[in-house]
CSV table of C-alpha atoms in Angstrom, one decimal:
chain,number,residue,atom,x,y,z
A,5,MET,CA,14.1,-44.3,35.3
A,6,SER,CA,15.9,-45.0,38.6
A,7,ALA,CA,19.3,-46.7,38.4
A,8,VAL,CA,19.7,-50.1,40.1
A,9,LYS,CA,22.3,-50.2,42.8
A,10,TYR,CA,24.1,-53.4,43.8
A,11,ARG,CA,24.9,-53.7,47.5
A,12,PHE,CA,25.8,-56.0,50.4
A,13,ALA,CA,24.2,-55.9,53.9
A,14,ASP,CA,25.8,-57.2,57.0
A,15,VAL,CA,23.0,-59.2,58.7
A,16,ASP,CA,24.5,-60.1,62.0
A,17,GLY,CA,27.6,-61.4,60.3
A,18,PHE,CA,25.8,-62.9,57.3
A,19,LYS,CA,26.5,-61.1,54.1
A,20,VAL,CA,23.4,-60.7,52.0
A,21,PHE,CA,23.7,-59.3,48.4
A,22,TYR,CA,20.8,-57.3,47.1
A,23,ARG,CA,19.6,-55.1,44.2
A,24,GLU,CA,18.0,-51.8,45.1
A,25,ALA,CA,16.2,-49.2,43.0
A,26,GLY,CA,13.7,-46.3,43.5
A,27,SER,CA,13.3,-43.5,46.0
A,28,SER,CA,13.6,-44.4,49.7
A,29,ASP,CA,10.4,-42.3,50.2
A,30,ALA,CA,8.4,-44.5,47.9
A,31,PRO,CA,6.2,-47.4,48.9
A,32,LYS,CA,8.5,-50.4,49.6
A,33,LEU,CA,8.5,-53.7,47.6
A,34,LEU,CA,10.5,-56.7,48.6
A,35,LEU,CA,11.2,-59.2,45.7
A,36,LEU,CA,12.0,-62.8,46.8
A,37,HIS,CA,13.3,-65.2,44.2
A,38,GLY,CA,13.1,-69.0,43.9
A,39,PHE,CA,15.1,-72.1,43.0
A,40,PRO,CA,17.7,-72.3,41.4
A,41,SER,CA,17.9,-68.6,40.8
A,42,ALA,CA,18.8,-65.4,42.6
A,43,GLY,CA,17.8,-61.7,42.5
A,44,HIS,CA,19.0,-61.5,38.9
A,45,MET,CA,15.7,-63.1,37.9
A,46,PHE,CA,14.1,-59.6,38.5
A,47,ARG,CA,16.4,-57.8,36.1
A,48,ASP,CA,13.5,-57.0,33.7
A,49,LEU,CA,10.9,-56.3,36.4
A,50,ILE,CA,12.8,-53.7,38.5
A,51,PRO,CA,13.3,-50.9,36.0
A,52,PRO,CA,9.6,-50.4,35.0
A,53,LEU,CA,8.6,-50.3,38.7
A,54,ALA,CA,11.4,-48.2,40.1
A,55,ASP,CA,9.8,-44.8,39.4
A,56,LYS,CA,6.9,-45.7,41.7
A,57,PHE,CA,8.4,-48.0,44.3
A,58,HIS,CA,11.4,-48.5,46.5
A,59,ILE,CA,12.5,-52.0,45.5
A,60,VAL,CA,14.9,-54.4,47.1
A,61,ALA,CA,15.7,-57.9,45.7
A,62,PRO,CA,18.0,-59.9,48.0
A,63,ASP,CA,19.8,-63.1,47.1
A,64,LEU,CA,18.6,-65.7,49.6
A,65,PRO,CA,21.2,-67.4,51.8
A,66,GLY,CA,23.1,-70.0,49.8
A,67,PHE,CA,22.0,-68.4,46.5
A,68,GLY,CA,23.6,-66.0,44.1
A,69,GLN,CA,26.1,-63.7,45.7
A,70,SER,CA,24.9,-63.9,49.3
A,71,ASP,CA,27.0,-66.0,51.7
A,72,MET,CA,26.9,-69.7,51.3
A,73,PRO,CA,28.4,-70.9,54.6
A,74,ALA,CA,29.4,-74.5,55.0
A,75,ARG,CA,26.6,-76.8,56.1
A,76,GLY,CA,28.4,-77.3,59.4
A,77,LYS,CA,28.1,-73.6,60.1
A,78,PHE,CA,24.6,-72.9,58.8
A,79,THR,CA,21.7,-75.3,58.7
A,80,TYR,CA,19.9,-74.9,55.4
A,81,THR,CA,16.3,-74.8,56.3
A,82,PHE,CA,13.5,-72.5,55.2
A,83,ASP,CA,13.1,-71.4,58.8
A,84,ASN,CA,16.7,-70.2,58.8
A,85,ILE,CA,16.5,-68.6,55.4
A,86,ALA,CA,13.4,-66.7,56.4
A,87,GLY,CA,15.1,-65.7,59.7
A,88,VAL,CA,18.0,-64.1,57.8
A,89,ILE,CA,15.7,-62.3,55.3
A,90,ASP,CA,13.5,-61.1,58.1
A,91,ARG,CA,16.5,-59.6,59.9
A,92,PHE,CA,17.7,-58.3,56.6
A,93,THR,CA,14.6,-56.2,56.2
A,94,GLU,CA,15.2,-54.7,59.6
A,95,VAL,CA,18.9,-53.9,58.8
A,96,ILE,CA,18.0,-52.0,55.6
A,97,GLY,CA,15.0,-50.2,57.2
A,98,PHE,CA,12.2,-52.0,55.5
A,99,ASP,CA,9.6,-51.5,58.2
A,100,ARG,CA,6.4,-51.8,56.1
A,101,PHE,CA,6.5,-53.3,52.6
A,102,ALA,CA,4.7,-55.3,49.9
A,103,ILE,CA,6.2,-58.7,49.0
A,104,TYR,CA,6.6,-60.4,45.6
A,105,VAL,CA,7.1,-64.1,46.1
A,106,PHE,CA,8.1,-66.8,43.7
A,107,ASP,CA,8.8,-70.4,44.3
A,108,TYR,CA,11.2,-70.6,47.3
A,109,GLY,CA,10.4,-66.9,47.9
A,110,ALA,CA,6.9,-67.9,48.9
A,111,PRO,CA,7.6,-69.9,52.0
A,112,THR,CA,10.2,-67.4,52.9
A,113,GLY,CA,7.9,-64.4,52.5
A,114,PHE,CA,4.9,-66.1,54.0
A,115,ARG,CA,6.9,-67.0,57.2
A,116,ILE,CA,7.8,-63.3,57.5
A,117,ALA,CA,4.1,-62.3,57.0
A,118,VAL,CA,3.0,-64.7,59.7
A,119,ARG,CA,5.6,-63.4,62.1
A,120,HIS,CA,5.0,-59.7,61.4
A,121,PRO,CA,1.5,-59.2,59.8
A,122,GLU,CA,1.6,-55.5,60.6
A,123,ARG,CA,4.6,-55.0,58.3
A,124,ILE,CA,3.0,-56.5,55.1
A,125,THR,CA,1.1,-54.0,52.9
A,126,ALA,CA,0.3,-56.3,50.1
A,127,ILE,CA,1.3,-59.6,48.5
A,128,ILE,CA,2.1,-60.5,44.9
A,129,SER,CA,2.5,-64.2,44.2
A,130,GLN,CA,4.0,-65.3,40.9
A,131,ASN,CA,3.9,-69.1,41.1
A,132,GLY,CA,4.4,-68.9,44.8
A,133,ASN,CA,2.4,-71.7,46.4
A,134,ALA,CA,0.7,-72.2,49.8
A,135,TYR,CA,-1.9,-75.0,49.0
A,136,GLU,CA,-1.4,-78.7,48.6
A,137,GLN,CA,-3.7,-78.6,45.5
A,138,GLY,CA,-1.0,-76.5,43.9
A,139,LEU,CA,1.6,-79.2,44.0
A,140,SER,CA,2.0,-81.2,40.8
A,141,ASP,CA,3.2,-84.8,40.4
A,142,GLY,CA,6.5,-83.3,39.5
A,143,TRP,CA,7.1,-83.2,43.3
A,144,ASN,CA,6.8,-87.0,43.6
A,145,PRO,CA,10.6,-87.7,43.7
A,146,ILE,CA,11.0,-85.1,46.4
A,147,ARG,CA,8.0,-86.4,48.3
A,148,THR,CA,9.7,-89.8,48.2
A,149,TYR,CA,12.7,-88.3,49.9
A,150,TRP,CA,10.5,-86.7,52.5
A,151,GLN,CA,9.1,-90.1,53.4
A,152,ASP,CA,12.4,-91.9,53.3
A,153,PRO,CA,15.5,-89.6,53.4
A,154,SER,CA,17.8,-92.4,52.4
A,155,PRO,CA,21.1,-91.8,50.5
A,156,LYS,CA,19.5,-93.5,47.5
A,157,ASN,CA,16.5,-91.1,47.5
A,158,ARG,CA,18.7,-88.1,48.1
A,159,GLU,CA,21.0,-89.1,45.2
A,160,ALA,CA,18.0,-89.4,42.9
A,161,LEU,CA,17.3,-85.7,43.3
A,162,ARG,CA,20.6,-84.6,41.8
A,163,ALA,CA,18.8,-84.8,38.4
A,164,PHE,CA,17.1,-81.5,39.4
A,165,LEU,CA,20.5,-79.8,39.7
A,166,SER,CA,21.7,-80.5,36.1
A,167,PRO,CA,22.1,-77.8,33.5
A,168,GLU,CA,19.5,-79.7,31.4
A,169,ALA,CA,17.0,-79.5,34.3
A,170,THR,CA,17.6,-75.8,34.7
A,171,ARG,CA,17.0,-75.2,31.0
A,172,TRP,CA,13.8,-77.3,31.1
A,173,GLN,CA,12.5,-75.2,34.1
A,174,TYR,CA,13.0,-72.1,32.1
A,175,THR,CA,11.4,-73.3,28.8
A,176,HIS,CA,8.8,-75.9,29.7
A,177,GLY,CA,5.3,-74.5,28.9
A,178,VAL,CA,6.7,-71.5,27.0
A,179,ALA,CA,5.2,-71.0,23.5
A,180,ASP,CA,8.6,-70.2,21.9
A,181,ALA,CA,11.7,-71.4,23.7
A,182,ASP,CA,13.9,-69.2,21.6
A,183,ALA,CA,12.3,-66.2,23.3
A,184,VAL,CA,13.9,-67.2,26.6
A,185,SER,CA,17.3,-65.8,27.1
A,186,ALA,CA,20.0,-68.2,28.1
A,187,ASP,CA,21.6,-65.6,30.4
A,188,GLY,CA,19.6,-66.2,33.5
A,189,GLN,CA,19.7,-70.0,33.3
A,190,ASN,CA,23.5,-70.0,32.6
A,191,LEU,CA,24.1,-67.8,35.7
A,192,ASP,CA,21.9,-70.2,37.8
A,193,ASN,CA,24.0,-73.1,36.5
A,194,PHE,CA,27.2,-71.3,37.5
A,195,TYR,CA,26.0,-70.9,41.0
A,196,LEU,CA,24.7,-74.5,41.2
A,197,ALA,CA,28.2,-75.7,40.1
A,198,ARG,CA,30.0,-74.1,43.1
A,199,PRO,CA,31.6,-76.6,45.5
A,200,GLY,CA,29.0,-77.6,48.1
A,201,ALA,CA,26.1,-75.9,46.4
A,202,ASP,CA,24.6,-79.3,45.4
A,203,GLU,CA,24.4,-80.5,49.0
A,204,VAL,CA,22.8,-77.2,50.1
A,205,GLN,CA,20.1,-77.6,47.5
A,206,LEU,CA,19.5,-81.2,48.4
A,207,ASP,CA,19.1,-80.2,52.0
A,208,LEU,CA,16.5,-77.7,50.9
A,209,PHE,CA,14.6,-80.2,48.8
A,210,GLY,CA,14.4,-82.3,52.0
A,211,ASP,CA,13.3,-79.4,54.1
A,212,TYR,CA,10.6,-78.3,51.7
A,213,LYS,CA,8.2,-80.6,53.6
A,214,SER,CA,8.3,-78.0,56.4
A,215,ASN,CA,6.7,-75.5,54.0
A,216,VAL,CA,3.8,-77.9,53.3
A,217,ALA,CA,3.4,-78.5,57.0
A,218,LEU,CA,3.0,-74.7,57.4
A,219,TYR,CA,0.4,-74.3,54.7
A,220,PRO,CA,-2.4,-74.2,57.3
A,221,SER,CA,-0.6,-71.5,59.2
A,222,PHE,CA,-0.1,-69.5,56.0
A,223,GLN,CA,-3.8,-69.9,55.2
A,224,GLN,CA,-4.9,-68.8,58.6
A,225,TYR,CA,-2.8,-65.7,58.2
A,226,PHE,CA,-4.6,-65.0,54.8
A,227,ARG,CA,-8.0,-65.5,56.4
A,228,THR,CA,-7.3,-63.4,59.5
A,229,HIS,CA,-5.5,-60.5,57.9
A,230,ARG,CA,-6.8,-60.4,54.3
A,231,PRO,CA,-3.8,-58.7,52.8
A,232,PRO,CA,-4.4,-57.2,49.3
A,233,PHE,CA,-3.4,-60.1,47.1
A,234,LEU,CA,-2.4,-60.5,43.5
A,235,ALA,CA,-1.6,-63.8,41.9
A,236,VAL,CA,0.1,-63.7,38.5
A,237,TRP,CA,0.7,-67.3,37.5
A,238,GLY,CA,2.4,-69.1,34.6
A,239,LYS,CA,-0.4,-71.5,33.9
A,240,ASN,CA,1.9,-74.1,32.3
A,241,ASP,CA,4.2,-74.4,35.4
A,242,PRO,CA,5.2,-78.1,35.8
A,243,PHE,CA,5.5,-77.8,39.6
A,244,PHE,CA,2.9,-75.3,40.8
A,245,LEU,CA,-0.5,-75.8,39.2
A,246,PRO,CA,-3.2,-73.3,38.6
A,247,PRO,CA,-5.5,-74.6,41.4
A,248,GLY,CA,-2.8,-73.4,43.8
A,249,ALA,CA,-3.4,-69.8,42.5
A,250,GLN,CA,-7.2,-70.1,42.6
A,251,ALA,CA,-7.0,-71.5,46.1
A,252,PHE,CA,-5.9,-68.1,47.5
A,253,LYS,CA,-9.4,-66.8,46.8
A,254,HIS,CA,-10.8,-69.4,49.3
A,255,ASP,CA,-9.1,-67.5,52.1
A,256,ILE,CA,-8.9,-64.0,50.5
A,257,PRO,CA,-12.1,-63.6,48.5
A,258,ASP,CA,-10.9,-60.3,47.0
A,259,ALA,CA,-7.7,-61.8,45.8
A,260,GLU,CA,-7.0,-61.0,42.1
A,261,VAL,CA,-5.9,-64.0,40.1
A,262,HIS,CA,-4.5,-63.8,36.5
A,263,PHE,CA,-3.1,-66.6,34.4
A,264,LEU,CA,-0.3,-66.2,31.8
A,265,ASP,CA,0.3,-68.5,28.9
A,266,THR,CA,3.8,-69.4,30.0
A,267,GLY,CA,5.8,-71.6,32.4
A,268,HIS,CA,7.5,-71.5,35.8
A,269,PHE,CA,9.8,-68.5,35.2
A,270,ALA,CA,7.0,-66.2,33.9
A,271,LEU,CA,9.2,-63.1,34.1
A,272,GLU,CA,11.4,-64.4,31.3
A,273,THR,CA,8.5,-64.0,28.9
A,274,HIS,CA,5.9,-61.7,30.5
A,275,ALA,CA,7.9,-59.2,32.6
A,276,GLY,CA,6.2,-56.2,31.0
A,277,GLU,CA,2.7,-57.5,31.6
A,278,ILE,CA,3.5,-58.5,35.2
A,279,ALA,CA,5.0,-55.1,35.8
A,280,GLU,CA,1.8,-53.4,34.5
A,281,ARG,CA,-0.4,-55.5,36.7
A,282,ILE,CA,1.7,-54.8,39.8
A,283,ARG,CA,1.7,-51.0,39.1
A,284,ASP,CA,-2.1,-51.1,38.8
A,285,PHE,CA,-2.6,-53.4,41.8
A,286,LEU,CA,-0.3,-51.6,44.2
A,287,GLY,CA,-1.6,-48.3,43.1
A,288,ARG,CA,-5.1,-49.4,44.1
A,289,ASN,CA,-4.3,-51.5,47.1
A,290,THR,CA,-1.1,-50.7,49.0
A,291,ARG,CA,-1.9,-49.9,52.6
A,292,ALA,CA,-0.3,-46.9,54.1
C-alpha cells in the first residue's frame, strides 16, 4: 500500500495543499471535494486505489489547508476556483488524468474538462451534478438569493453553515447515523468557523448560479467528447437527486450509473464499494 504524502504547491503565489499517493508512473486520478469539506473526505478512498493510480486530492481555494485570501484579494467564484485548480494540475505535472468530482468539485472539474478535453481520460461523478433535474427543492433558499441577492436573503443562508447543518449533511439518508464518523464533519466545522470563512461560503452560494448557467456547456462537452463516465450516487442525497445521475446517459449513452443506499457524503459509508467500482471502471476505460 502506497503511503499518502501531504504537500503544498505554489500556484503562482497561491498555496494549495494536497494529498498525494501512488507511483508517478501510474495512471493519474484527480479527486475534487465539495462543500463544506476538503481533501480529507477522501481519506478512506485513497489507500485502496493507490497501488494502481497516481492520486492527488487538493483542497480547493478557501477550503481546508489551502490559502483563503481575504475577499478583497481573491474573488470567490467557481471560475476562479477552477482557474487555480487548472493551473495546479500543470504545476504538479498532471498532463492527462481522470477526475473524481463531488458536489463543488463537479463544476470545478467540468470547467477544466471543457477547457482541456484532451487532458481528461475519464470521469467519476459521486453526487456531482450537471443537470437541472438533479437539483432538489433543498436549493430553494439559495435560488431565492440568486434571484434577489439582498442582505436578508444572504443572511438566511447562514443556516447552512451551522454545525447542525454539517451533521445533517453527513447523516441524512444514511441507514445508521452511528456508522458515520464525527471526525470529518468536526474538521469541516473547524474550517467553517475560521474568521471570514462564512462570507467566503456565502459568496460561493451566490455564485453557484454560474454553474447552472454552464450546464448546457458541460452537456455539450459530454456529447462531443464522450469521456468514459461512471456515476456512483448516494440515492438519498437531499441536494442532488437521482435524476441528475441518470441524465448523464442522455449525453453519454455508455455512462455507467450506480446508486448507493446512502446520502450526500457517500464515501462515509460506502468507500470500499466505491473504490472497487473505480478500480474496475478505470481498469476497463482509462484512455492512454
